[in-house]
Tab-separated table of C-alpha atoms and ligand atoms in Angstrom:
chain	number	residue	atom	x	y	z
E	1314	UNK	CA	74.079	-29.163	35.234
E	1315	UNK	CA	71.179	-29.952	37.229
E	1316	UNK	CA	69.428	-33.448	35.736
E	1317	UNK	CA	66.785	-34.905	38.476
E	1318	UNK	CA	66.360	-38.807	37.120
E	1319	UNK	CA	62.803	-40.287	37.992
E	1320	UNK	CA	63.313	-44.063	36.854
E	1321	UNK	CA	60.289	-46.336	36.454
E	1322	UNK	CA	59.970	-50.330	35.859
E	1323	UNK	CA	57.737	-49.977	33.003
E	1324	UNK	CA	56.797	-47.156	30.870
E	1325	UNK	CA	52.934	-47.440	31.957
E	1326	UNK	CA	54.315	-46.234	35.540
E	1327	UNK	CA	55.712	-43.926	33.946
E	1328	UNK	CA	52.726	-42.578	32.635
E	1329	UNK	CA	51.076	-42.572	35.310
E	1330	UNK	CA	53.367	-40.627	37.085
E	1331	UNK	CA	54.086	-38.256	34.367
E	1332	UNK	CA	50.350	-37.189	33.884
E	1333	UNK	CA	49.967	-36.731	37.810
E	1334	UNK	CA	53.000	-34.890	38.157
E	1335	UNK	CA	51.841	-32.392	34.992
E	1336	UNK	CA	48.114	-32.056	36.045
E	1337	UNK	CA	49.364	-30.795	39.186
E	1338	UNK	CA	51.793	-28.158	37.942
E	1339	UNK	CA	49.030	-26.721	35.216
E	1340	UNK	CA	46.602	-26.417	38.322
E	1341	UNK	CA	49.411	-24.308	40.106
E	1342	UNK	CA	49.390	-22.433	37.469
E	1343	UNK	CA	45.739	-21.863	36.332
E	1344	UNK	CA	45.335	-21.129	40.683
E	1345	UNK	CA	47.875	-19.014	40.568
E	1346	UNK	CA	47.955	-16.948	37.573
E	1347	UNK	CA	44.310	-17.999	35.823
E	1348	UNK	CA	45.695	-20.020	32.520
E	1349	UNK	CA	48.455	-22.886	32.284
E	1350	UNK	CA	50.957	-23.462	29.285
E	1351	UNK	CA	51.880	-26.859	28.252
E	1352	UNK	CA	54.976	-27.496	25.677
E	1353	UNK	CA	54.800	-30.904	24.382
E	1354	UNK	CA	57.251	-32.715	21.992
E	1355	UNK	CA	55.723	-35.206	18.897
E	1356	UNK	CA	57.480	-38.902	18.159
E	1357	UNK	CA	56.828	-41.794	19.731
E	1358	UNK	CA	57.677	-41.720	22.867
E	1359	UNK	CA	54.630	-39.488	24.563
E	1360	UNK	CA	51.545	-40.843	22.456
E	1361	UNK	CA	50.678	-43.407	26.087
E	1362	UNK	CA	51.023	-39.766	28.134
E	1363	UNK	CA	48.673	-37.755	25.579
E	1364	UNK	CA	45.685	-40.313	26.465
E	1365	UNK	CA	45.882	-40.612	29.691
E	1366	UNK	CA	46.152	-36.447	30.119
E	1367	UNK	CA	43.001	-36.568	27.716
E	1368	UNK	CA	41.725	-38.268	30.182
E	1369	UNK	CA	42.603	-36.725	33.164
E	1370	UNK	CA	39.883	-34.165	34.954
E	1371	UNK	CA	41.245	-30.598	34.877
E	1372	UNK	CA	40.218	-27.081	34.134
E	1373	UNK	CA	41.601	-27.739	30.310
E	1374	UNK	CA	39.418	-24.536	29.303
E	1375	UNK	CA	42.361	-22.823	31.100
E	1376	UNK	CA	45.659	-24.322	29.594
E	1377	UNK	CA	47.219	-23.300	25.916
E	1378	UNK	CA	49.151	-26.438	24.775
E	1379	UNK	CA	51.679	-25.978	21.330
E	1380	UNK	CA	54.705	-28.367	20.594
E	1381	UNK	CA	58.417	-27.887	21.013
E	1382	UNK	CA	58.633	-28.313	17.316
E	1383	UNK	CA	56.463	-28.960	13.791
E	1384	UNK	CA	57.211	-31.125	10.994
E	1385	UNK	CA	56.387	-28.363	7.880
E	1386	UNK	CA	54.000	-30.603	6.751
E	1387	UNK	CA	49.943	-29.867	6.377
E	1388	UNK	CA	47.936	-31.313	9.244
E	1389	UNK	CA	46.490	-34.670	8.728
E	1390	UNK	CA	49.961	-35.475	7.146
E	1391	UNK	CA	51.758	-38.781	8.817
E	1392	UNK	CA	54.245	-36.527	10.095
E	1393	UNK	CA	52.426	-33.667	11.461
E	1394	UNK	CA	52.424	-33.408	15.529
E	1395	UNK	CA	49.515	-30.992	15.149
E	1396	UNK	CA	48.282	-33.697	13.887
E	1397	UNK	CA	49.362	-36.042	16.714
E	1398	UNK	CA	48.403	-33.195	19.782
E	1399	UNK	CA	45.048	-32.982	18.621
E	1400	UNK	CA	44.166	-36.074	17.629
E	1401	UNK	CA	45.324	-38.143	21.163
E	1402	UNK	CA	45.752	-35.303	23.832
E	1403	UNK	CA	43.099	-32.576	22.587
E	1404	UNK	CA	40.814	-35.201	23.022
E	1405	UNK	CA	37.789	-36.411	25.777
E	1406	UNK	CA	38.243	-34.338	29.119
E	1407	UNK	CA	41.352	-31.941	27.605
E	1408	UNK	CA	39.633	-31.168	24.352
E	1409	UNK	CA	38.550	-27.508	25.738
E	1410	UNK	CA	42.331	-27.078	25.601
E	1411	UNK	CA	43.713	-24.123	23.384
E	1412	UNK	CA	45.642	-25.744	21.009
E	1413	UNK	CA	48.558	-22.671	19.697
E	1414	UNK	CA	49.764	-23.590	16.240
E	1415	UNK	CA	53.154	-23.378	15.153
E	1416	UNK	CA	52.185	-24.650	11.412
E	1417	UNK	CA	50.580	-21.799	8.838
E	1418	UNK	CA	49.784	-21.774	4.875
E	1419	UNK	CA	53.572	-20.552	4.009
E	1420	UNK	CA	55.256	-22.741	1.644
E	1421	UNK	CA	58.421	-22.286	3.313
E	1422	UNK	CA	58.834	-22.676	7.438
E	1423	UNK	CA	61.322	-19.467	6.790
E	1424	UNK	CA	58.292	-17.401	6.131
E	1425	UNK	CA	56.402	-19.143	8.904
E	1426	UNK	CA	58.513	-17.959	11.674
E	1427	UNK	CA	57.074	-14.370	12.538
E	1428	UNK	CA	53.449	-16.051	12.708
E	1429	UNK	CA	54.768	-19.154	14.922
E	1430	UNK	CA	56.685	-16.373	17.239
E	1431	UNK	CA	53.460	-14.257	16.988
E	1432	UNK	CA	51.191	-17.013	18.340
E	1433	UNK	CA	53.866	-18.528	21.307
E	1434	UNK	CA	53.813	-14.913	22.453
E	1435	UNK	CA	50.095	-15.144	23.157
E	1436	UNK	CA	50.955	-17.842	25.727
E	1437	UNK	CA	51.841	-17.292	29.135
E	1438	UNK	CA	55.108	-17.281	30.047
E	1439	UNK	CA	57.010	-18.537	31.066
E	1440	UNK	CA	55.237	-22.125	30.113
E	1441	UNK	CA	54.163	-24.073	33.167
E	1442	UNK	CA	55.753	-26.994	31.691
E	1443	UNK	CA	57.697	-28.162	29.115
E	1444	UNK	CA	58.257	-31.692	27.607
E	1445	UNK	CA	61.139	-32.758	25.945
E	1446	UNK	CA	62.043	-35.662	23.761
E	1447	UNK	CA	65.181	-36.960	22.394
E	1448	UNK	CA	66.412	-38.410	18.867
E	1449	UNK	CA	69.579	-40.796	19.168
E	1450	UNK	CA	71.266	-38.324	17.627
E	1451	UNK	CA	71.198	-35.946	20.554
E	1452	UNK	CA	68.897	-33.759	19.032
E	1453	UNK	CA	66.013	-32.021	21.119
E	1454	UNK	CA	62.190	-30.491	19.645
E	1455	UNK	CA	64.025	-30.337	15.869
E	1456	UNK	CA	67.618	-28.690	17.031
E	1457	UNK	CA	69.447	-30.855	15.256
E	1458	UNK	CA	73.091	-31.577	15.115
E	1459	UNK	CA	73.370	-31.992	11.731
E	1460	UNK	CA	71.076	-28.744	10.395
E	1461	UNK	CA	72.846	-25.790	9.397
E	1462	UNK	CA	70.832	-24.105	11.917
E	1463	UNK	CA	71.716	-25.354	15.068
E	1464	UNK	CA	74.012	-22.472	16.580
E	1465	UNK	CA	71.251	-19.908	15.498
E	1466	UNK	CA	68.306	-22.044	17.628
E	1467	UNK	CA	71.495	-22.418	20.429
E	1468	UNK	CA	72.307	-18.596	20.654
E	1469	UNK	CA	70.940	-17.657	23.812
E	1470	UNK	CA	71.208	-14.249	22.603
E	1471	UNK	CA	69.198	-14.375	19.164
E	1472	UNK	CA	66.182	-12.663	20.649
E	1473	UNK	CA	64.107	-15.053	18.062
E	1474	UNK	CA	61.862	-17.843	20.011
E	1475	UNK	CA	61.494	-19.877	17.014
E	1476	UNK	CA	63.670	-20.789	13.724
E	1477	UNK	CA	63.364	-22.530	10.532
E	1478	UNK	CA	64.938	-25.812	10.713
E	1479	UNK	CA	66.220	-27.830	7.453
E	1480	UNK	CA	67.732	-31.167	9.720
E	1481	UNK	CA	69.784	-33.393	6.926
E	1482	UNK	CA	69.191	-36.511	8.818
E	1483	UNK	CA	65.721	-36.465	9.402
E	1484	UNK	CA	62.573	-35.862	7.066
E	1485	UNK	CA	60.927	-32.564	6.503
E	1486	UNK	CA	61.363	-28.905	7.386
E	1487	UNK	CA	60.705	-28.112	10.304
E	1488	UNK	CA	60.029	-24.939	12.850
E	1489	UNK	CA	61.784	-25.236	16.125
E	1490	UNK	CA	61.516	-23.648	19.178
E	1491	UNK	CA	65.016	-21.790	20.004
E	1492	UNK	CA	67.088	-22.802	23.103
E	1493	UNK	CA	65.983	-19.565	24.855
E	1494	UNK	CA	62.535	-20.238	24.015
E	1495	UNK	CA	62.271	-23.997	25.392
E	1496	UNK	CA	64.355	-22.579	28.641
E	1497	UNK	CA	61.473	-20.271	29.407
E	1498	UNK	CA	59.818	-22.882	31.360
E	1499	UNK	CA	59.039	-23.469	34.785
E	1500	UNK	CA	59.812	-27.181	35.155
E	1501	UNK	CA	61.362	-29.303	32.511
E	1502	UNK	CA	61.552	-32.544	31.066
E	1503	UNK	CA	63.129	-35.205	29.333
E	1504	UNK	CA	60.691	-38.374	28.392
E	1505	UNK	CA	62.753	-40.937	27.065
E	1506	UNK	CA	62.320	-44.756	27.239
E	1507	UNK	CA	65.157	-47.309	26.169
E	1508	UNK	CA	68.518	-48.405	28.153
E	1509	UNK	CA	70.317	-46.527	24.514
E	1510	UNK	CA	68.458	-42.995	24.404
E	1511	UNK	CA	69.550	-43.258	28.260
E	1512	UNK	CA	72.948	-43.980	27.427
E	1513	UNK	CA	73.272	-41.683	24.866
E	1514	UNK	CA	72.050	-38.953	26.930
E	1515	UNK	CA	74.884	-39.675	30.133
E	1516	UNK	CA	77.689	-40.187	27.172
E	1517	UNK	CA	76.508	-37.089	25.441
E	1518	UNK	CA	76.543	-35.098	29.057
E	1519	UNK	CA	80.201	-36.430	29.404
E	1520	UNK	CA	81.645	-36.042	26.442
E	1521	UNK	CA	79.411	-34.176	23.401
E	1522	UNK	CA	79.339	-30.575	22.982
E	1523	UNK	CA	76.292	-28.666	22.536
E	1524	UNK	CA	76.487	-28.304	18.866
E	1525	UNK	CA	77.027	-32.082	18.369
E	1526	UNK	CA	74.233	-33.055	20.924
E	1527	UNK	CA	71.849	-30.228	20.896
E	1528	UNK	CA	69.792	-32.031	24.257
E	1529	UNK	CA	73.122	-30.957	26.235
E	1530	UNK	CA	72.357	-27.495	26.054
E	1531	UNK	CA	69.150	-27.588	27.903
E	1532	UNK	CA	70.571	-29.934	30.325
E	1533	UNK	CA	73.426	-27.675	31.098
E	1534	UNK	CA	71.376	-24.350	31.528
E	1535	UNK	CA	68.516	-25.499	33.831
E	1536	UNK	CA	67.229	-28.057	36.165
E	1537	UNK	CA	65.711	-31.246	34.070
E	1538	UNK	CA	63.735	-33.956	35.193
E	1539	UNK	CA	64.201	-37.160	33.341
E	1540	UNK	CA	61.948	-39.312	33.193
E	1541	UNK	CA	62.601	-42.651	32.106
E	1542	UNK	CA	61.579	-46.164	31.556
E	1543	UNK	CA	63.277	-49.118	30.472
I	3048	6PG	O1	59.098	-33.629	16.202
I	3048	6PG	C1	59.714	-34.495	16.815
I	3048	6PG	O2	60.002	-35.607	16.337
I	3048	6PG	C2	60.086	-34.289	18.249
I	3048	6PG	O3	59.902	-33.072	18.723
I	3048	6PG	C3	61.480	-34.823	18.443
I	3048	6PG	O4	62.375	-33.990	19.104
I	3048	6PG	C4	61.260	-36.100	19.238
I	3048	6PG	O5	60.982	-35.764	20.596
I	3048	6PG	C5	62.458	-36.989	19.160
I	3048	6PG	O6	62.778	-37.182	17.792
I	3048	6PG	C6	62.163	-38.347	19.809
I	3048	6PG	O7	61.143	-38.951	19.054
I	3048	6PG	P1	60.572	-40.409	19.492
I	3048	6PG	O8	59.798	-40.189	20.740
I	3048	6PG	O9	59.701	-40.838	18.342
I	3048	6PG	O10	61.788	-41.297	19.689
């Protein structure tokens, strides 16, 4: 288990930092191999970071952004992170970003998986950079504890990049990224902000298994960089 924790005194400063740290990595990557891939996560917790990327100067004409996870929900819906991406981070100086959509007309995010592995294949890979959030419940993009679906988006040996995702806990279906797919990624992280996400992450390290606190498995299988604000 390799988990680097960056610690800021507010989670402006941690902005900052964040969106400095990620332009940089996306430039190594457009320099050295002509595009970038960003991997974001939707909730709360990285609205503040979407802006200020938006408004951060970089060859955006160059970097494919999709999310860790979709809410099967049409766009413009409350819950939709296409939704959220596009309207605060494809936005000002990034909106010549490639946006790659996970979301498509099926009814059912079972019949939406070959399409959403279809498109995350265009992307290079692996991704540049990949940013992780975290539910209280342990859960990571939408592998959640409590979904009958959590071992098949843990199997490292599934060969799939995305599932359908039916959490019990939380609204929605959803289509996940798998735990193979997310650990594709150059450099890794965990945004969280709170003294209890923080807490449950250490308790979860020490004591959870990876069915029961889905983040662990990441944690466990490359190096993370947390960053985190009170
Ligand atoms: O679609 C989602 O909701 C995210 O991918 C999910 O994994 C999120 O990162 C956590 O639920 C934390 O969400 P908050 O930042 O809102 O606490």
């Amino acid at each position: 288990m390799a988990l680097t924790t960056l610690s800021f005194e507010t989670p402006d400063a941690l902005t900052d930092a964040f969106a400095q740290d990620l332009v940089s990595i996306l430039k190594t990557g457009i320099k050295t191999r002509g595009r970038a891939s960003l991997i974001v996560s939707g909730g709360r917790t990285p609205l503040a970071l979407f802006k200020q990327l938006s408004e951060t100067e970089l060859e955006w004409d160059k970097v494919d952004v999709t999310l860790a996870d979709e809410r099967w929900v049409e766009e413009g819906h409350e819950a939709s992170n296409t939704s959220l991406v596009k309207n605060n981070l494809i936005q000002n100086k990034a909106a010549a970003a490639r946006f790659i959509e996970l979301k498509s007309d099926a009814d059912d995010a079972n019949e939406g998986v070959n399409a959403a592995e279809s498109n995350l294949a265009s992307m290079s890979q692996p991704f540049d950079a990949l940013i992780l959030g975290m539910g209280e419940d342990g859960h990571t993009a939408s592998l959640f504890p409590c979904s009958e679906q959590v071992l098949d988006g843990l199997d490292m040996s599934s060969g799939r990049t995305c599932i359908a995702v039916q959490p019990t806990t939380a609204p929605h279906q959803r289509i996940s990224l798998t735990l193979p797919a997310l650990l594709n990624s150059r450099n890794i992280f965990l945004h969280l902000t709170g003294e209890k996400k923080k807490q449950v992450l250490l308790d979860a390290i020490d004591n959870a298994t990876e069915a029961q606190k889905p983040i662990t498995a990441v944690v466990n299988r490359a190096p993370v960089t947390l960053m985190w604000a009170p």
